[in-house]
Amino acid sequence: MAANSARIMGLADLAPSYDVIFSDVWGVIHNGVGAWPCAAEALINAREAGLKVILVSNAPRPHTIVREQLERLEMPVAGYDDVVTSGDVTRQLIETRYRDAKVTHIGPEKDKPLVDGLPVQFTTDSEAEVCLCSGPLNDQVETPEDYRQRLQALADRQVPMIVANPDKVVEMGSKLIYCAGALADLYEEMGGETIILGKPFAPIYQAALEMAGNPPSERVLALGDSERTDLRGAHEQGIDCLFLTGGIHAGEFGPSTMPNPARVAAFLDASPYNSIGWMARLAW
């Protein structure tokens, strides 16, 4: 791989060099409100060209829930072969390391399927042996500062925090909302221990590679909109990455569909993580 800030006009230009695509979901396929038709078309065409498409998401929920969300957002199932989420690898960790543990949960009720069927016991913060964090209870209005007192009490008791979503923020329509990764940053500042399994860390990539039949890393192309999770994760796993500017970093580049090329080039040239180029929105 080599650092590259060249603009890529379409996924078709890259497809012959790869066998597998690892596509981020939120920020590449949709913005939380609806799927982008051009992105769906690009992934459908990639599969028709013979590539396998694995969606790799930091969603703090099992892949079954993410599939249902994609259907609601009108992302065709023809656009992907399989899905692996941060929630999936989190479940694996809980089942193998924290069976029968007393768990306190920071996050909304909609994330409770994360532990469905697992041998854990939900309890209060004062009795918990481990904290499972999937994000703010109300991500529309809350910030990490709203959790300072609660997190400090857990950190003082040296309760490890399992972070089911490493993302700090994602875009919801036209605004950014906080995720579990932002709470994890604050917890670490307080001296708390965090256990993070989604992107950019290896376990979720290992799961995706197994789904894809363990192809050579040089035959895999990652698609992502986050420097911290997508670019870093692909870089550290030896996988090429195409950077999508119309996601969480869009505000740094100008209009999301017409980014300023000079700004994008400066951003990528300054990044410690390699890319093979960039595209505004995923297109074939």
PDB file of C-alpha atoms in Angstrom:
ATOM      1  CA  MET A   1       0.000   0.000   0.000  1.00  0.00           C
ATOM      2  CA  ALA A   2       1.065   3.568  -0.538  1.00  0.00           C
ATOM      3  CA  ALA A   3      -0.420   6.835   0.647  1.00  0.00           C
ATOM      4  CA  ASN A   4      -2.541   8.279  -2.125  1.00  0.00           C
ATOM      5  CA  SER A   5      -4.817  11.298  -2.267  1.00  0.00           C
ATOM      6  CA  ALA A   6      -5.980  10.748  -5.858  1.00  0.00           C
ATOM      7  CA  ARG A   7      -9.681  11.055  -6.633  1.00  0.00           C
ATOM      8  CA  ILE A   8     -11.314   7.802  -7.773  1.00  0.00           C
ATOM      9  CA  MET A   9     -14.270   8.352 -10.068  1.00  0.00           C
ATOM     10  CA  GLY A  10     -15.916   4.951  -9.711  1.00  0.00           C
ATOM     11  CA  LEU A  11     -15.579   1.594  -7.983  1.00  0.00           C
ATOM     12  CA  ALA A  12     -15.470  -0.040 -11.404  1.00  0.00           C
ATOM     13  CA  ASP A  13     -11.950   1.349 -11.847  1.00  0.00           C
ATOM     14  CA  LEU A  14     -10.764  -0.614  -8.800  1.00  0.00           C
ATOM     15  CA  ALA A  15     -12.823  -3.803  -8.976  1.00  0.00           C
ATOM     16  CA  PRO A  16     -10.450  -5.856 -11.186  1.00  0.00           C
ATOM     17  CA  SER A  17      -7.715  -5.605  -8.537  1.00  0.00           C
ATOM     18  CA  TYR A  18      -9.769  -7.171  -5.730  1.00  0.00           C
ATOM     19  CA  ASP A  19     -11.852 -10.220  -4.838  1.00  0.00           C
ATOM     20  CA  VAL A  20     -13.528  -8.937  -1.682  1.00  0.00           C
ATOM     21  CA  ILE A  21     -14.951  -5.642  -0.429  1.00  0.00           C
ATOM     22  CA  PHE A  22     -15.266  -4.795   3.274  1.00  0.00           C
ATOM     23  CA  SER A  23     -17.753  -1.942   3.281  1.00  0.00           C
ATOM     24  CA  ASP A  24     -18.530   0.293   6.207  1.00  0.00           C
ATOM     25  CA  VAL A  25     -22.264   0.873   6.599  1.00  0.00           C
ATOM     26  CA  TRP A  26     -23.164   4.163   8.304  1.00  0.00           C
ATOM     27  CA  GLY A  27     -21.579   6.988   6.302  1.00  0.00           C
ATOM     28  CA  VAL A  28     -20.868   4.859   3.235  1.00  0.00           C
ATOM     29  CA  ILE A  29     -24.190   3.147   2.481  1.00  0.00           C
ATOM     30  CA  HIS A  30     -26.577   5.371   4.465  1.00  0.00           C
ATOM     31  CA  ASN A  31     -26.739   8.394   6.769  1.00  0.00           C
ATOM     32  CA  GLY A  32     -29.171   7.003   9.317  1.00  0.00           C
ATOM     33  CA  VAL A  33     -32.186   8.289   7.380  1.00  0.00           C
ATOM     34  CA  GLY A  34     -31.950   6.490   4.055  1.00  0.00           C
ATOM     35  CA  ALA A  35     -29.572   4.525   1.855  1.00  0.00           C
ATOM     36  CA  TRP A  36     -27.852   6.388  -0.964  1.00  0.00           C
ATOM     37  CA  PRO A  37     -29.001   4.818  -4.259  1.00  0.00           C
ATOM     38  CA  CYS A  38     -25.585   5.319  -5.862  1.00  0.00           C
ATOM     39  CA  ALA A  39     -23.902   3.342  -3.053  1.00  0.00           C
ATOM     40  CA  ALA A  40     -26.407   0.505  -3.277  1.00  0.00           C
ATOM     41  CA  GLU A  41     -25.949   0.368  -7.046  1.00  0.00           C
ATOM     42  CA  ALA A  42     -22.155   0.300  -6.692  1.00  0.00           C
ATOM     43  CA  LEU A  43     -22.201  -2.687  -4.340  1.00  0.00           C
ATOM     44  CA  ILE A  44     -24.749  -4.559  -6.457  1.00  0.00           C
ATOM     45  CA  ASN A  45     -22.545  -4.015  -9.511  1.00  0.00           C
ATOM     46  CA  ALA A  46     -19.472  -5.124  -7.573  1.00  0.00           C
ATOM     47  CA  ARG A  47     -21.153  -8.417  -6.720  1.00  0.00           C
ATOM     48  CA  GLU A  48     -22.289  -8.866 -10.315  1.00  0.00           C
ATOM     49  CA  ALA A  49     -18.646  -8.352 -11.322  1.00  0.00           C
ATOM     50  CA  GLY A  50     -17.684 -11.285  -9.102  1.00  0.00           C
ATOM     51  CA  LEU A  51     -16.593  -9.583  -5.891  1.00  0.00           C
ATOM     52  CA  LYS A  52     -17.804 -10.727  -2.500  1.00  0.00           C
ATOM     53  CA  VAL A  53     -19.168  -7.874  -0.354  1.00  0.00           C
ATOM     54  CA  ILE A  54     -19.006  -8.101   3.442  1.00  0.00           C
ATOM     55  CA  LEU A  55     -20.545  -5.238   5.414  1.00  0.00           C
ATOM     56  CA  VAL A  56     -18.360  -4.446   8.429  1.00  0.00           C
ATOM     57  CA  SER A  57     -20.167  -2.245  10.900  1.00  0.00           C
ATOM     58  CA  ASN A  58     -19.461  -0.784  14.322  1.00  0.00           C
ATOM     59  CA  ALA A  59     -23.156  -1.076  15.179  1.00  0.00           C
ATOM     60  CA  PRO A  60     -23.577  -2.223  18.806  1.00  0.00           C
ATOM     61  CA  ARG A  61     -26.195  -4.770  17.762  1.00  0.00           C
ATOM     62  CA  PRO A  62     -26.164  -8.265  16.220  1.00  0.00           C
ATOM     63  CA  HIS A  63     -25.983  -8.467  12.456  1.00  0.00           C
ATOM     64  CA  THR A  64     -29.613  -9.615  12.275  1.00  0.00           C
ATOM     65  CA  ILE A  65     -30.764  -6.234  13.607  1.00  0.00           C
ATOM     66  CA  VAL A  66     -28.514  -4.382  11.163  1.00  0.00           C
ATOM     67  CA  ARG A  67     -29.971  -6.373   8.275  1.00  0.00           C
ATOM     68  CA  GLU A  68     -33.464  -5.314   9.360  1.00  0.00           C
ATOM     69  CA  GLN A  69     -32.348  -1.683   9.557  1.00  0.00           C
ATOM     70  CA  LEU A  70     -30.835  -1.866   6.066  1.00  0.00           C
ATOM     71  CA  GLU A  71     -34.119  -3.204   4.730  1.00  0.00           C
ATOM     72  CA  ARG A  72     -36.006  -0.295   6.314  1.00  0.00           C
ATOM     73  CA  LEU A  73     -33.527   2.141   4.771  1.00  0.00           C
ATOM     74  CA  GLU A  74     -34.087   0.507   1.367  1.00  0.00           C
ATOM     75  CA  MET A  75     -30.645  -1.015   0.974  1.00  0.00           C
ATOM     76  CA  PRO A  76     -31.174  -4.067  -1.304  1.00  0.00           C
ATOM     77  CA  VAL A  77     -29.921  -7.432  -0.062  1.00  0.00           C
ATOM     78  CA  ALA A  78     -28.470  -7.873  -3.540  1.00  0.00           C
ATOM     79  CA  GLY A  79     -25.781  -5.389  -2.495  1.00  0.00           C
ATOM     80  CA  TYR A  80     -24.014  -7.612   0.028  1.00  0.00           C
ATOM     81  CA  ASP A  81     -23.150 -11.222   0.869  1.00  0.00           C
ATOM     82  CA  ASP A  82     -22.861 -11.037   4.636  1.00  0.00           C
ATOM     83  CA  VAL A  83     -22.674  -8.712   7.643  1.00  0.00           C
ATOM     84  CA  VAL A  84     -20.478  -8.624  10.722  1.00  0.00           C
ATOM     85  CA  THR A  85     -20.908  -6.061  13.478  1.00  0.00           C
ATOM     86  CA  SER A  86     -19.144  -4.809  16.549  1.00  0.00           C
ATOM     87  CA  GLY A  87     -22.127  -6.272  18.380  1.00  0.00           C
ATOM     88  CA  ASP A  88     -21.331  -9.730  17.005  1.00  0.00           C
ATOM     89  CA  VAL A  89     -17.741  -9.742  18.245  1.00  0.00           C
ATOM     90  CA  THR A  90     -18.874  -8.215  21.546  1.00  0.00           C
ATOM     91  CA  ARG A  91     -21.261 -11.135  22.028  1.00  0.00           C
ATOM     92  CA  GLN A  92     -18.416 -13.557  21.391  1.00  0.00           C
ATOM     93  CA  LEU A  93     -16.309 -11.866  24.056  1.00  0.00           C
ATOM     94  CA  ILE A  94     -19.099 -11.899  26.650  1.00  0.00           C
ATOM     95  CA  GLU A  95     -19.863 -15.550  25.985  1.00  0.00           C
ATOM     96  CA  THR A  96     -16.244 -16.650  26.327  1.00  0.00           C
ATOM     97  CA  ARG A  97     -14.913 -14.309  29.042  1.00  0.00           C
ATOM     98  CA  TYR A  98     -17.869 -12.962  31.008  1.00  0.00           C
ATOM     99  CA  ARG A  99     -20.316 -15.848  31.306  1.00  0.00           C
ATOM    100  CA  ASP A 100     -22.631 -15.416  34.317  1.00  0.00           C
ATOM    101  CA  ALA A 101     -21.114 -11.986  35.035  1.00  0.00           C
ATOM    102  CA  LYS A 102     -23.069  -9.207  36.731  1.00  0.00           C
ATOM    103  CA  VAL A 103     -23.422  -6.546  34.048  1.00  0.00           C
ATOM    104  CA  THR A 104     -24.543  -2.921  34.066  1.00  0.00           C
ATOM    105  CA  HIS A 105     -25.572  -1.436  30.745  1.00  0.00           C
ATOM    106  CA  ILE A 106     -25.059   2.104  29.491  1.00  0.00           C
ATOM    107  CA  GLY A 107     -27.162   2.506  26.390  1.00  0.00           C
ATOM    108  CA  PRO A 108     -30.718   2.584  25.036  1.00  0.00           C
ATOM    109  CA  GLU A 109     -33.205  -0.271  25.321  1.00  0.00           C
ATOM    110  CA  LYS A 110     -32.981  -0.814  21.560  1.00  0.00           C
ATOM    111  CA  ASP A 111     -29.464  -2.218  22.108  1.00  0.00           C
ATOM    112  CA  LYS A 112     -30.563  -4.911  24.583  1.00  0.00           C
ATOM    113  CA  PRO A 113     -30.698  -7.578  21.806  1.00  0.00           C
ATOM    114  CA  LEU A 114     -26.914  -7.365  22.015  1.00  0.00           C
ATOM    115  CA  VAL A 115     -27.035  -9.837  24.926  1.00  0.00           C
ATOM    116  CA  ASP A 116     -30.158 -11.832  24.058  1.00  0.00           C
ATOM    117  CA  GLY A 117     -29.591 -15.455  25.005  1.00  0.00           C
ATOM    118  CA  LEU A 118     -26.262 -14.815  26.716  1.00  0.00           C
ATOM    119  CA  PRO A 119     -25.663 -16.002  30.313  1.00  0.00           C
ATOM    120  CA  VAL A 120     -25.356 -12.587  31.985  1.00  0.00           C
ATOM    121  CA  GLN A 121     -27.195 -10.940  34.859  1.00  0.00           C
ATOM    122  CA  PHE A 122     -28.095  -7.276  34.622  1.00  0.00           C
ATOM    123  CA  THR A 123     -27.587  -5.394  37.853  1.00  0.00           C
ATOM    124  CA  THR A 124     -26.894  -1.925  39.266  1.00  0.00           C
ATOM    125  CA  ASP A 125     -23.688   0.045  38.798  1.00  0.00           C
ATOM    126  CA  SER A 126     -22.757  -0.527  42.452  1.00  0.00           C
ATOM    127  CA  GLU A 127     -22.888  -4.324  42.075  1.00  0.00           C
ATOM    128  CA  ALA A 128     -21.632  -4.718  38.508  1.00  0.00           C
ATOM    129  CA  GLU A 129     -18.536  -6.718  37.629  1.00  0.00           C
ATOM    130  CA  VAL A 130     -18.432  -5.318  34.109  1.00  0.00           C
ATOM    131  CA  CYS A 131     -20.004  -2.384  32.248  1.00  0.00           C
ATOM    132  CA  LEU A 132     -21.417  -2.904  28.767  1.00  0.00           C
ATOM    133  CA  CYS A 133     -21.543   0.417  26.909  1.00  0.00           C
ATOM    134  CA  SER A 134     -23.448   0.691  23.635  1.00  0.00           C
ATOM    135  CA  GLY A 135     -23.879   4.485  23.600  1.00  0.00           C
ATOM    136  CA  PRO A 136     -25.870   7.263  25.256  1.00  0.00           C
ATOM    137  CA  LEU A 137     -29.444   6.508  26.324  1.00  0.00           C
ATOM    138  CA  ASN A 138     -30.654   9.416  24.181  1.00  0.00           C
ATOM    139  CA  ASP A 139     -28.096  10.116  21.492  1.00  0.00           C
ATOM    140  CA  GLN A 140     -30.186  12.946  20.066  1.00  0.00           C
ATOM    141  CA  VAL A 141     -29.494  15.250  23.014  1.00  0.00           C
ATOM    142  CA  GLU A 142     -26.922  13.702  25.362  1.00  0.00           C
ATOM    143  CA  THR A 143     -23.143  14.189  25.393  1.00  0.00           C
ATOM    144  CA  PRO A 144     -20.396  12.279  27.230  1.00  0.00           C
ATOM    145  CA  GLU A 145     -20.396  14.977  29.922  1.00  0.00           C
ATOM    146  CA  ASP A 146     -23.882  13.844  30.943  1.00  0.00           C
ATOM    147  CA  TYR A 147     -22.257  10.588  32.092  1.00  0.00           C
ATOM    148  CA  ARG A 148     -19.250  11.956  33.961  1.00  0.00           C
ATOM    149  CA  GLN A 149     -20.536  11.222  37.472  1.00  0.00           C
ATOM    150  CA  ARG A 150     -21.733   7.732  36.588  1.00  0.00           C
ATOM    151  CA  LEU A 151     -18.521   6.846  34.775  1.00  0.00           C
ATOM    152  CA  GLN A 152     -16.352   8.177  37.567  1.00  0.00           C
ATOM    153  CA  ALA A 153     -18.097   5.921  40.094  1.00  0.00           C
ATOM    154  CA  LEU A 154     -17.493   2.891  37.863  1.00  0.00           C
ATOM    155  CA  ALA A 155     -13.861   3.855  37.240  1.00  0.00           C
ATOM    156  CA  ASP A 156     -13.277   4.249  40.988  1.00  0.00           C
ATOM    157  CA  ARG A 157     -14.434   0.643  41.419  1.00  0.00           C
ATOM    158  CA  GLN A 158     -12.148  -0.473  38.540  1.00  0.00           C
ATOM    159  CA  VAL A 159     -15.057  -1.948  36.579  1.00  0.00           C
ATOM    160  CA  PRO A 160     -13.923  -2.848  33.021  1.00  0.00           C
ATOM    161  CA  MET A 161     -16.012  -1.348  30.218  1.00  0.00           C
ATOM    162  CA  ILE A 162     -16.847  -3.406  27.127  1.00  0.00           C
ATOM    163  CA  VAL A 163     -17.373  -0.888  24.333  1.00  0.00           C
ATOM    164  CA  ALA A 164     -19.865  -2.293  21.837  1.00  0.00           C
ATOM    165  CA  ASN A 165     -19.431   0.589  19.358  1.00  0.00           C
ATOM    166  CA  PRO A 166     -15.966   2.158  18.958  1.00  0.00           C
ATOM    167  CA  ASP A 167     -17.342   5.066  16.897  1.00  0.00           C
ATOM    168  CA  LYS A 168     -17.186   8.446  18.608  1.00  0.00           C
ATOM    169  CA  VAL A 169     -19.778  10.098  16.374  1.00  0.00           C
ATOM    170  CA  VAL A 170     -21.921   9.203  13.367  1.00  0.00           C
ATOM    171  CA  GLU A 171     -24.069  11.375  11.134  1.00  0.00           C
ATOM    172  CA  MET A 172     -27.818  11.275  11.573  1.00  0.00           C
ATOM    173  CA  GLY A 173     -29.227  13.103   8.599  1.00  0.00           C
ATOM    174  CA  SER A 174     -27.462  16.470   8.698  1.00  0.00           C
ATOM    175  CA  LYS A 175     -26.068  16.345  12.252  1.00  0.00           C
ATOM    176  CA  LEU A 176     -23.533  14.319  14.225  1.00  0.00           C
ATOM    177  CA  ILE A 177     -24.536  12.282  17.277  1.00  0.00           C
ATOM    178  CA  TYR A 178     -22.336  10.773  19.984  1.00  0.00           C
ATOM    179  CA  CYS A 179     -21.613   7.044  20.181  1.00  0.00           C
ATOM    180  CA  ALA A 180     -20.100   4.671  22.729  1.00  0.00           C
ATOM    181  CA  GLY A 181     -16.544   5.454  21.608  1.00  0.00           C
ATOM    182  CA  ALA A 182     -16.910   8.997  22.960  1.00  0.00           C
ATOM    183  CA  LEU A 183     -17.983   7.629  26.355  1.00  0.00           C
ATOM    184  CA  ALA A 184     -15.020   5.246  26.262  1.00  0.00           C
ATOM    185  CA  ASP A 185     -12.625   8.165  25.732  1.00  0.00           C
ATOM    186  CA  LEU A 186     -13.958   9.861  28.852  1.00  0.00           C
ATOM    187  CA  TYR A 187     -13.772   6.609  30.822  1.00  0.00           C
ATOM    188  CA  GLU A 188     -10.130   6.133  29.856  1.00  0.00           C
ATOM    189  CA  GLU A 189      -9.372   9.718  30.916  1.00  0.00           C
ATOM    190  CA  MET A 190     -10.725   8.771  34.338  1.00  0.00           C
ATOM    191  CA  GLY A 191      -8.387   5.778  34.505  1.00  0.00           C
ATOM    192  CA  GLY A 192     -11.031   3.220  33.570  1.00  0.00           C
ATOM    193  CA  GLU A 193     -10.228   0.080  31.576  1.00  0.00           C
ATOM    194  CA  THR A 194     -11.894  -0.297  28.179  1.00  0.00           C
ATOM    195  CA  ILE A 195     -12.209  -3.379  25.978  1.00  0.00           C
ATOM    196  CA  ILE A 196     -12.918  -2.438  22.352  1.00  0.00           C
ATOM    197  CA  LEU A 197     -13.476  -5.036  19.629  1.00  0.00           C
ATOM    198  CA  GLY A 198     -14.921  -3.253  16.572  1.00  0.00           C
ATOM    199  CA  LYS A 199     -13.032  -1.233  13.986  1.00  0.00           C
ATOM    200  CA  PRO A 200     -10.169  -0.338  14.029  1.00  0.00           C
ATOM    201  CA  PHE A 201      -9.216  -3.423  16.044  1.00  0.00           C
ATOM    202  CA  ALA A 202      -8.307  -6.840  14.698  1.00  0.00           C
ATOM    203  CA  PRO A 203     -11.155  -9.126  15.920  1.00  0.00           C
ATOM    204  CA  ILE A 204     -13.842  -7.694  13.629  1.00  0.00           C
ATOM    205  CA  TYR A 205     -11.522  -7.903  10.608  1.00  0.00           C
ATOM    206  CA  GLN A 206     -10.645 -11.497  11.468  1.00  0.00           C
ATOM    207  CA  ALA A 207     -14.359 -12.324  11.579  1.00  0.00           C
ATOM    208  CA  ALA A 208     -14.917 -10.601   8.224  1.00  0.00           C
ATOM    209  CA  LEU A 209     -11.993 -12.444   6.630  1.00  0.00           C
ATOM    210  CA  GLU A 210     -13.405 -15.773   7.796  1.00  0.00           C
ATOM    211  CA  MET A 211     -16.787 -14.860   6.259  1.00  0.00           C
ATOM    212  CA  ALA A 212     -15.030 -14.070   2.985  1.00  0.00           C
ATOM    213  CA  GLY A 213     -13.148 -17.378   2.925  1.00  0.00           C
ATOM    214  CA  ASN A 214      -9.827 -15.991   4.251  1.00  0.00           C
ATOM    215  CA  PRO A 215      -8.621 -14.259   1.061  1.00  0.00           C
ATOM    216  CA  PRO A 216      -5.131 -12.733   0.888  1.00  0.00           C
ATOM    217  CA  SER A 217      -5.211  -9.253   2.412  1.00  0.00           C
ATOM    218  CA  GLU A 218      -3.936  -7.706  -0.825  1.00  0.00           C
ATOM    219  CA  ARG A 219      -7.135  -8.887  -2.571  1.00  0.00           C
ATOM    220  CA  VAL A 220      -9.405  -7.070  -0.102  1.00  0.00           C
ATOM    221  CA  LEU A 221     -10.586  -3.464  -0.457  1.00  0.00           C
ATOM    222  CA  ALA A 222     -12.079  -1.627   2.525  1.00  0.00           C
ATOM    223  CA  LEU A 223     -14.533   1.248   2.049  1.00  0.00           C
ATOM    224  CA  GLY A 224     -14.913   3.757   4.875  1.00  0.00           C
ATOM    225  CA  ASP A 225     -15.550   7.354   5.881  1.00  0.00           C
ATOM    226  CA  SER A 226     -13.680   7.521   9.209  1.00  0.00           C
ATOM    227  CA  GLU A 227      -9.962   8.116   9.591  1.00  0.00           C
ATOM    228  CA  ARG A 228     -10.003   6.815  13.167  1.00  0.00           C
ATOM    229  CA  THR A 229     -11.798   3.530  12.491  1.00  0.00           C
ATOM    230  CA  ASP A 230     -11.789   2.734   8.755  1.00  0.00           C
ATOM    231  CA  LEU A 231      -8.473   4.118   7.543  1.00  0.00           C
ATOM    232  CA  ARG A 232      -6.627   3.070  10.676  1.00  0.00           C
ATOM    233  CA  GLY A 233      -8.214  -0.373  10.829  1.00  0.00           C
ATOM    234  CA  ALA A 234      -7.489  -1.218   7.196  1.00  0.00           C
ATOM    235  CA  HIS A 235      -3.961   0.181   7.486  1.00  0.00           C
ATOM    236  CA  GLU A 236      -3.152  -1.923  10.539  1.00  0.00           C
ATOM    237  CA  GLN A 237      -4.571  -5.077   8.936  1.00  0.00           C
ATOM    238  CA  GLY A 238      -2.625  -4.576   5.702  1.00  0.00           C
ATOM    239  CA  ILE A 239      -5.781  -3.934   3.654  1.00  0.00           C
ATOM    240  CA  ASP A 240      -6.214  -1.232   0.999  1.00  0.00           C
ATOM    241  CA  CYS A 241      -8.813   1.412   1.837  1.00  0.00           C
ATOM    242  CA  LEU A 242     -10.839   3.791  -0.318  1.00  0.00           C
ATOM    243  CA  PHE A 243     -11.812   6.883   1.691  1.00  0.00           C
ATOM    244  CA  LEU A 244     -15.356   8.258   1.313  1.00  0.00           C
ATOM    245  CA  THR A 245     -15.394  11.980   2.079  1.00  0.00           C
ATOM    246  CA  GLY A 246     -19.184  12.392   2.349  1.00  0.00           C
ATOM    247  CA  GLY A 247     -19.448  10.837   5.821  1.00  0.00           C
ATOM    248  CA  ILE A 248     -18.396  12.042   9.259  1.00  0.00           C
ATOM    249  CA  HIS A 249     -15.515  14.170   7.936  1.00  0.00           C
ATOM    250  CA  ALA A 250     -17.670  15.882   5.302  1.00  0.00           C
ATOM    251  CA  GLY A 251     -17.714  19.209   7.149  1.00  0.00           C
ATOM    252  CA  GLU A 252     -13.956  19.505   6.675  1.00  0.00           C
ATOM    253  CA  PHE A 253     -14.140  19.316   2.898  1.00  0.00           C
ATOM    254  CA  GLY A 254     -17.070  21.499   1.838  1.00  0.00           C
ATOM    255  CA  PRO A 255     -20.368  20.246   0.346  1.00  0.00           C
ATOM    256  CA  SER A 256     -20.677  16.486   0.896  1.00  0.00           C
ATOM    257  CA  THR A 257     -21.269  15.710  -2.780  1.00  0.00           C
ATOM    258  CA  MET A 258     -18.769  18.293  -4.078  1.00  0.00           C
ATOM    259  CA  PRO A 259     -15.786  18.270  -1.702  1.00  0.00           C
ATOM    260  CA  ASN A 260     -12.828  20.551  -2.192  1.00  0.00           C
ATOM    261  CA  PRO A 261     -10.081  18.307  -3.662  1.00  0.00           C
ATOM    262  CA  ALA A 262      -7.290  20.383  -2.132  1.00  0.00           C
ATOM    263  CA  ARG A 263      -8.778  19.993   1.339  1.00  0.00           C
ATOM    264  CA  VAL A 264      -9.194  16.250   0.873  1.00  0.00           C
ATOM    265  CA  ALA A 265      -5.623  15.892  -0.378  1.00  0.00           C
ATOM    266  CA  ALA A 266      -4.275  17.855   2.579  1.00  0.00           C
ATOM    267  CA  PHE A 267      -6.283  15.679   4.988  1.00  0.00           C
ATOM    268  CA  LEU A 268      -5.100  12.396   3.500  1.00  0.00           C
ATOM    269  CA  ASP A 269      -1.509  13.535   3.078  1.00  0.00           C
ATOM    270  CA  ALA A 270      -1.434  14.478   6.776  1.00  0.00           C
ATOM    271  CA  SER A 271      -2.994  11.201   7.913  1.00  0.00           C
ATOM    272  CA  PRO A 272      -0.697   8.520   9.354  1.00  0.00           C
ATOM    273  CA  TYR A 273      -2.856   5.894   7.629  1.00  0.00           C
ATOM    274  CA  ASN A 274      -2.626   4.878   3.990  1.00  0.00           C
ATOM    275  CA  SER A 275      -5.395   5.087   1.422  1.00  0.00           C
ATOM    276  CA  ILE A 276      -5.582   4.236  -2.258  1.00  0.00           C
ATOM    277  CA  GLY A 277      -7.568   7.378  -2.982  1.00  0.00           C
ATOM    278  CA  TRP A 278     -10.913   8.964  -2.255  1.00  0.00           C
ATOM    279  CA  MET A 279     -14.437   9.361  -3.539  1.00  0.00           C
ATOM    280  CA  ALA A 280     -17.175  11.727  -2.395  1.00  0.00           C
ATOM    281  CA  ARG A 281     -19.991   9.165  -2.329  1.00  0.00           C
ATOM    282  CA  LEU A 282     -19.682   5.547  -3.269  1.00  0.00           C
ATOM    283  CA  ALA A 283     -20.511   5.057  -6.939  1.00  0.00           C
ATOM    284  CA  TRP A 284     -19.820   2.462  -9.603  1.00  0.00           C
TER     285      TRP A 284
END
